[in-house]
Amino acid sequence: SQQGEEDPQALSIQEGENATMNCSYKTSINNLQWYRQNSGRGLVHLILIRSNEREKHSGRLRVTLDTSKKSSSLLITASRAADTASYFCATDGDGGSQGNLIFGKGTKLSVKP
Amino acid sequence: DARVTQTPRHKVTEMGQEVTMRCQPILGHNTVFWYRQTMMQGLELLAYFRNRAPLDDSGMPKDRFSAEMPDATLATLKIQPSEPRDSAVYFCASARQGMNTEAFFGQGTRLTVV
């Protein structure tokens, strides 16, 4: 399976601290995406990093990708209570163009005010 | 404001009954995904379509589940007969064709089979 695996499963921090979540996957990819899910809601896309990119920023988000280690990390800086949610990484098909999207089991982030 | 619309939002049904979940993808998106989310298994890809053709439905129990796209504006996921272990939240997502595009998710259908 090419499913991504997030680590840690749960993370609890204080507002203002940084949160780092990691994702490992098994097969070659075209891109890796990070999504956020608030409780009881659908997933919302955060950021996409292509296989030939190593780092990408979007606001308070920083994503890195290491294809040699088949791993990615999501850093949220200066966290806020509103960042409390589950975060998932998703990878596409085996380097091919089928474009399926396989998700990991997620990291549940709790940011305490 | 373009969005993926799923109906119904909630469904409670008795074991053995047929359940149909519907999804309206974003206009212009030609890729549709169906996912099932449970605490134990997380987000499982059940099936996905491109240009209304099924590309992969290997994640779907074939004996009771079926997924179709009668037209470009409607995707359906049917369970017949339903079982208590099918209780989950079912998500539909759509995307434009291409290798580096994001998926847009609906709000999900929360299914409870009693």
mmCIF file of C-alpha atoms in Angstrom:
data_model
loop_
_atom_site.group_PDB
_atom_site.id
_atom_site.type_symbol
_atom_site.label_atom_id
_atom_site.label_comp_id
_atom_site.label_asym_id
_atom_site.label_seq_id
_atom_site.Cartn_x
_atom_site.Cartn_y
_atom_site.Cartn_z
ATOM 1 C CA SER A 1 0.000 0.000 0.000
ATOM 2 C CA GLN A 2 1.207 3.515 -0.687
ATOM 3 C CA GLN A 3 -0.750 4.889 2.234
ATOM 4 C CA GLY A 4 0.875 7.719 4.116
ATOM 5 C CA GLU A 5 1.416 7.330 7.817
ATOM 6 C CA GLU A 6 1.328 10.398 10.010
ATOM 7 C CA ASP A 7 3.269 10.790 13.180
ATOM 8 C CA PRO A 8 2.437 11.559 15.918
ATOM 9 C CA GLN A 9 -1.148 10.317 16.100
ATOM 10 C CA ALA A 10 -1.977 13.099 18.540
ATOM 11 C CA LEU A 11 -0.252 16.321 19.512
ATOM 12 C CA SER A 12 -1.176 18.783 22.233
ATOM 13 C CA ILE A 13 0.532 22.179 22.455
ATOM 14 C CA GLN A 14 0.012 25.659 23.850
ATOM 15 C CA GLU A 15 -1.053 28.579 21.700
ATOM 16 C CA GLY A 16 1.968 30.304 20.225
ATOM 17 C CA GLU A 17 4.064 27.155 20.021
ATOM 18 C CA ASN A 18 5.025 25.469 16.759
ATOM 19 C CA ALA A 19 3.477 22.163 15.727
ATOM 20 C CA THR A 20 5.321 19.648 13.579
ATOM 21 C CA MET A 21 3.659 16.646 11.998
ATOM 22 C CA ASN A 22 5.378 14.014 9.922
ATOM 23 C CA CYS A 23 4.241 11.756 7.121
ATOM 24 C CA SER A 24 5.909 8.721 5.613
ATOM 25 C CA TYR A 25 4.820 6.903 2.474
ATOM 26 C CA LYS A 26 5.857 3.793 0.611
ATOM 27 C CA THR A 27 5.894 4.257 -3.148
ATOM 28 C CA SER A 28 7.033 6.876 -5.646
ATOM 29 C CA ILE A 29 4.750 9.882 -5.964
ATOM 30 C CA ASN A 30 3.951 12.806 -8.238
ATOM 31 C CA ASN A 31 3.022 15.021 -5.328
ATOM 32 C CA LEU A 32 2.143 15.012 -1.660
ATOM 33 C CA GLN A 33 -0.690 17.036 -0.214
ATOM 34 C CA TRP A 34 -1.699 18.080 3.276
ATOM 35 C CA TYR A 35 -5.323 18.479 4.329
ATOM 36 C CA ARG A 36 -7.050 19.652 7.453
ATOM 37 C CA GLN A 37 -10.298 18.350 8.930
ATOM 38 C CA ASN A 38 -12.291 20.076 11.609
ATOM 39 C CA SER A 39 -14.464 17.814 13.714
ATOM 40 C CA GLY A 40 -17.566 16.720 11.815
ATOM 41 C CA ARG A 41 -16.556 18.448 8.598
ATOM 42 C CA GLY A 42 -15.042 17.558 5.257
ATOM 43 C CA LEU A 43 -11.349 17.834 4.500
ATOM 44 C CA VAL A 44 -9.878 21.090 3.309
ATOM 45 C CA HIS A 45 -6.770 21.280 1.169
ATOM 46 C CA LEU A 46 -3.842 23.143 2.728
ATOM 47 C CA ILE A 47 -0.835 22.742 0.495
ATOM 48 C CA LEU A 48 0.584 20.603 -2.321
ATOM 49 C CA ILE A 49 4.252 19.905 -2.823
ATOM 50 C CA ARG A 50 5.505 18.351 -6.046
ATOM 51 C CA SER A 51 7.993 15.502 -6.060
ATOM 52 C CA ASN A 52 10.715 17.787 -7.466
ATOM 53 C CA GLU A 53 10.229 20.371 -4.700
ATOM 54 C CA ARG A 54 11.895 20.212 -1.303
ATOM 55 C CA GLU A 55 10.142 22.943 0.634
ATOM 56 C CA LYS A 56 7.053 25.071 0.300
ATOM 57 C CA HIS A 57 5.509 27.833 2.386
ATOM 58 C CA SER A 58 1.987 29.121 2.713
ATOM 59 C CA GLY A 59 1.337 31.672 5.454
ATOM 60 C CA ARG A 60 2.167 29.977 8.762
ATOM 61 C CA LEU A 61 2.555 26.599 7.069
ATOM 62 C CA ARG A 62 5.845 25.105 5.975
ATOM 63 C CA VAL A 63 6.035 21.762 4.223
ATOM 64 C CA THR A 64 9.157 19.803 3.428
ATOM 65 C CA LEU A 65 9.531 16.739 1.243
ATOM 66 C CA ASP A 66 12.369 14.243 1.215
ATOM 67 C CA THR A 67 11.752 11.764 -1.578
ATOM 68 C CA SER A 68 14.878 9.766 -0.720
ATOM 69 C CA LYS A 69 13.395 9.038 2.707
ATOM 70 C CA LYS A 70 9.819 9.011 1.433
ATOM 71 C CA SER A 71 8.796 11.465 4.103
ATOM 72 C CA SER A 72 7.254 14.886 4.521
ATOM 73 C CA SER A 73 6.690 17.241 7.404
ATOM 74 C CA LEU A 74 4.133 19.954 8.064
ATOM 75 C CA LEU A 75 5.120 22.771 10.387
ATOM 76 C CA ILE A 76 2.550 25.199 11.728
ATOM 77 C CA THR A 77 4.234 28.185 13.310
ATOM 78 C CA ALA A 78 2.799 30.371 16.069
ATOM 79 C CA SER A 79 -0.173 28.046 16.509
ATOM 80 C CA ARG A 80 -3.626 29.320 17.437
ATOM 81 C CA ALA A 81 -6.555 27.634 19.147
ATOM 82 C CA ALA A 82 -8.312 27.729 15.772
ATOM 83 C CA ASP A 83 -5.638 25.389 14.371
ATOM 84 C CA THR A 84 -7.133 22.579 16.464
ATOM 85 C CA ALA A 85 -8.072 19.920 13.913
ATOM 86 C CA SER A 86 -6.877 16.676 12.369
ATOM 87 C CA TYR A 87 -4.195 16.924 9.700
ATOM 88 C CA PHE A 88 -3.750 14.367 6.946
ATOM 89 C CA CYS A 89 -1.162 13.794 4.289
ATOM 90 C CA ALA A 90 -2.220 12.321 0.962
ATOM 91 C CA THR A 91 -0.226 10.853 -1.873
ATOM 92 C CA ASP A 92 -1.183 10.170 -5.453
ATOM 93 C CA GLY A 93 -0.702 7.008 -7.494
ATOM 94 C CA ASP A 94 2.553 5.119 -7.898
ATOM 95 C CA GLY A 95 4.285 7.803 -9.930
ATOM 96 C CA GLY A 96 1.760 7.260 -12.669
ATOM 97 C CA SER A 97 -0.900 9.538 -13.993
ATOM 98 C CA GLN A 98 -3.955 7.806 -12.587
ATOM 99 C CA GLY A 99 -4.248 10.501 -9.970
ATOM 100 C CA ASN A 100 -5.822 8.620 -7.123
ATOM 101 C CA LEU A 101 -5.436 10.083 -3.657
ATOM 102 C CA ILE A 102 -4.563 7.928 -0.666
ATOM 103 C CA PHE A 103 -4.713 9.372 2.850
ATOM 104 C CA GLY A 104 -2.916 8.520 6.049
ATOM 105 C CA LYS A 105 -4.717 8.173 9.376
ATOM 106 C CA GLY A 106 -3.946 11.707 10.436
ATOM 107 C CA THR A 107 -2.516 13.643 13.353
ATOM 108 C CA LYS A 108 -4.984 15.104 15.804
ATOM 109 C CA LEU A 109 -3.702 18.505 16.881
ATOM 110 C CA SER A 110 -5.004 20.231 19.965
ATOM 111 C CA VAL A 111 -3.918 23.815 20.591
ATOM 112 C CA LYS A 112 -4.721 25.045 24.087
ATOM 113 C CA PRO A 113 -5.387 28.746 24.592
ATOM 114 C CA ASP B 1 -18.919 29.697 -4.209
ATOM 115 C CA ALA B 2 -18.222 26.333 -5.856
ATOM 116 C CA ARG B 3 -18.541 23.355 -3.581
ATOM 117 C CA VAL B 4 -19.131 19.625 -3.585
ATOM 118 C CA THR B 5 -22.635 18.837 -2.398
ATOM 119 C CA GLN B 6 -23.512 15.555 -0.726
ATOM 120 C CA THR B 7 -26.947 14.303 0.206
ATOM 121 C CA PRO B 8 -28.227 13.259 2.614
ATOM 122 C CA ARG B 9 -26.049 14.679 5.391
ATOM 123 C CA HIS B 10 -27.298 12.052 7.821
ATOM 124 C CA LYS B 11 -28.947 8.698 7.288
ATOM 125 C CA VAL B 12 -30.152 6.146 9.800
ATOM 126 C CA THR B 13 -31.366 2.887 8.345
ATOM 127 C CA GLU B 14 -32.106 -0.637 9.378
ATOM 128 C CA MET B 15 -29.847 -3.512 8.499
ATOM 129 C CA GLY B 16 -30.757 -5.007 5.156
ATOM 130 C CA GLN B 17 -32.120 -1.806 3.662
ATOM 131 C CA GLU B 18 -30.724 -0.158 0.545
ATOM 132 C CA VAL B 19 -28.858 3.109 1.013
ATOM 133 C CA THR B 20 -28.072 5.574 -1.763
ATOM 134 C CA MET B 21 -25.725 8.497 -1.233
ATOM 135 C CA ARG B 22 -25.436 11.262 -3.797
ATOM 136 C CA CYS B 23 -22.724 13.699 -4.717
ATOM 137 C CA GLN B 24 -22.702 16.704 -6.995
ATOM 138 C CA PRO B 25 -19.102 17.502 -7.965
ATOM 139 C CA ILE B 26 -17.885 21.003 -8.692
ATOM 140 C CA LEU B 27 -18.754 22.068 -12.220
ATOM 141 C CA GLY B 28 -15.808 21.438 -14.515
ATOM 142 C CA HIS B 29 -14.208 18.821 -12.290
ATOM 143 C CA ASN B 30 -13.903 15.499 -14.079
ATOM 144 C CA THR B 31 -12.456 13.372 -11.267
ATOM 145 C CA VAL B 32 -14.647 12.116 -8.428
ATOM 146 C CA PHE B 33 -13.536 10.177 -5.356
ATOM 147 C CA TRP B 34 -15.577 8.258 -2.771
ATOM 148 C CA TYR B 35 -14.060 7.765 0.687
ATOM 149 C CA ARG B 36 -15.271 6.086 3.869
ATOM 150 C CA GLN B 37 -14.031 7.385 7.216
ATOM 151 C CA THR B 38 -14.117 5.445 10.483
ATOM 152 C CA MET B 39 -12.170 5.790 13.705
ATOM 153 C CA MET B 40 -10.522 2.410 13.216
ATOM 154 C CA GLN B 41 -9.639 2.519 9.521
ATOM 155 C CA GLY B 42 -9.308 6.221 8.891
ATOM 156 C CA LEU B 43 -10.030 7.474 5.365
ATOM 157 C CA GLU B 44 -10.376 4.595 2.927
ATOM 158 C CA LEU B 45 -10.582 5.194 -0.814
ATOM 159 C CA LEU B 46 -13.558 3.211 -2.077
ATOM 160 C CA ALA B 47 -13.630 4.241 -5.720
ATOM 161 C CA TYR B 48 -12.772 7.016 -8.085
ATOM 162 C CA PHE B 49 -13.916 8.114 -11.513
ATOM 163 C CA ARG B 50 -12.445 10.160 -14.302
ATOM 164 C CA ASN B 51 -14.699 11.510 -17.037
ATOM 165 C CA ARG B 52 -17.460 9.356 -15.504
ATOM 166 C CA ALA B 53 -15.493 6.134 -16.049
ATOM 167 C CA PRO B 54 -14.479 4.095 -12.986
ATOM 168 C CA LEU B 55 -10.685 3.994 -12.734
ATOM 169 C CA ASP B 56 -10.358 2.072 -9.508
ATOM 170 C CA ASP B 57 -12.979 0.547 -7.253
ATOM 171 C CA SER B 58 -10.730 -2.020 -5.614
ATOM 172 C CA GLY B 59 -11.375 -0.512 -2.186
ATOM 173 C CA MET B 60 -15.063 -1.241 -2.399
ATOM 174 C CA PRO B 61 -16.769 -4.451 -1.211
ATOM 175 C CA LYS B 62 -18.207 -5.543 -4.552
ATOM 176 C CA ASP B 63 -20.925 -7.782 -3.223
ATOM 177 C CA ARG B 64 -22.890 -4.961 -1.638
ATOM 178 C CA PHE B 65 -21.433 -1.643 -2.801
ATOM 179 C CA SER B 66 -21.786 -0.031 -6.196
ATOM 180 C CA ALA B 67 -20.705 3.373 -7.474
ATOM 181 C CA GLU B 68 -21.850 5.103 -10.641
ATOM 182 C CA MET B 69 -21.833 8.424 -12.434
ATOM 183 C CA PRO B 70 -25.066 8.658 -14.397
ATOM 184 C CA ASP B 71 -23.908 12.038 -15.693
ATOM 185 C CA ALA B 72 -21.144 14.569 -15.086
ATOM 186 C CA THR B 73 -23.123 16.328 -12.366
ATOM 187 C CA LEU B 74 -24.045 13.313 -10.258
ATOM 188 C CA ALA B 75 -22.160 10.495 -8.575
ATOM 189 C CA THR B 76 -23.913 7.835 -6.510
ATOM 190 C CA LEU B 77 -22.753 5.291 -3.971
ATOM 191 C CA LYS B 78 -25.190 2.532 -3.182
ATOM 192 C CA ILE B 79 -25.118 -0.107 -0.476
ATOM 193 C CA GLN B 80 -27.487 -3.039 -0.786
ATOM 194 C CA PRO B 81 -28.052 -4.670 1.623
ATOM 195 C CA SER B 82 -26.611 -2.449 4.343
ATOM 196 C CA GLU B 83 -24.973 -3.890 7.453
ATOM 197 C CA PRO B 84 -24.061 -2.335 10.827
ATOM 198 C CA ARG B 85 -20.358 -2.448 9.901
ATOM 199 C CA ASP B 86 -21.108 -0.001 7.071
ATOM 200 C CA SER B 87 -21.767 2.706 9.645
ATOM 201 C CA ALA B 88 -19.289 5.473 8.845
ATOM 202 C CA VAL B 89 -18.993 8.906 7.288
ATOM 203 C CA TYR B 90 -18.854 8.735 3.510
ATOM 204 C CA PHE B 91 -17.108 11.564 1.695
ATOM 205 C CA CYS B 92 -17.188 12.541 -1.922
ATOM 206 C CA ALA B 93 -14.439 14.717 -3.384
ATOM 207 C CA SER B 94 -13.881 16.145 -6.838
ATOM 208 C CA ALA B 95 -10.844 17.464 -8.687
ATOM 209 C CA ARG B 96 -9.802 18.726 -12.078
ATOM 210 C CA GLN B 97 -7.882 16.295 -14.224
ATOM 211 C CA GLY B 98 -4.148 16.466 -13.735
ATOM 212 C CA MET B 99 -1.440 15.058 -11.544
ATOM 213 C CA ASN B 100 -0.909 18.090 -9.339
ATOM 214 C CA THR B 101 -4.352 19.257 -8.409
ATOM 215 C CA GLU B 102 -6.128 19.440 -5.083
ATOM 216 C CA ALA B 103 -9.324 17.636 -4.205
ATOM 217 C CA PHE B 104 -12.371 19.434 -2.874
ATOM 218 C CA PHE B 105 -14.424 17.532 -0.322
ATOM 219 C CA GLY B 106 -18.109 17.537 0.431
ATOM 220 C CA GLN B 107 -19.412 17.667 3.995
ATOM 221 C CA GLY B 108 -20.009 13.950 4.073
ATOM 222 C CA THR B 109 -22.931 11.617 4.706
ATOM 223 C CA ARG B 110 -23.015 10.170 8.200
ATOM 224 C CA LEU B 111 -24.526 6.696 7.855
ATOM 225 C CA THR B 112 -25.770 4.692 10.796
ATOM 226 C CA VAL B 113 -27.020 1.166 10.172
ATOM 227 C CA VAL B 114 -28.897 -0.322 13.115
#
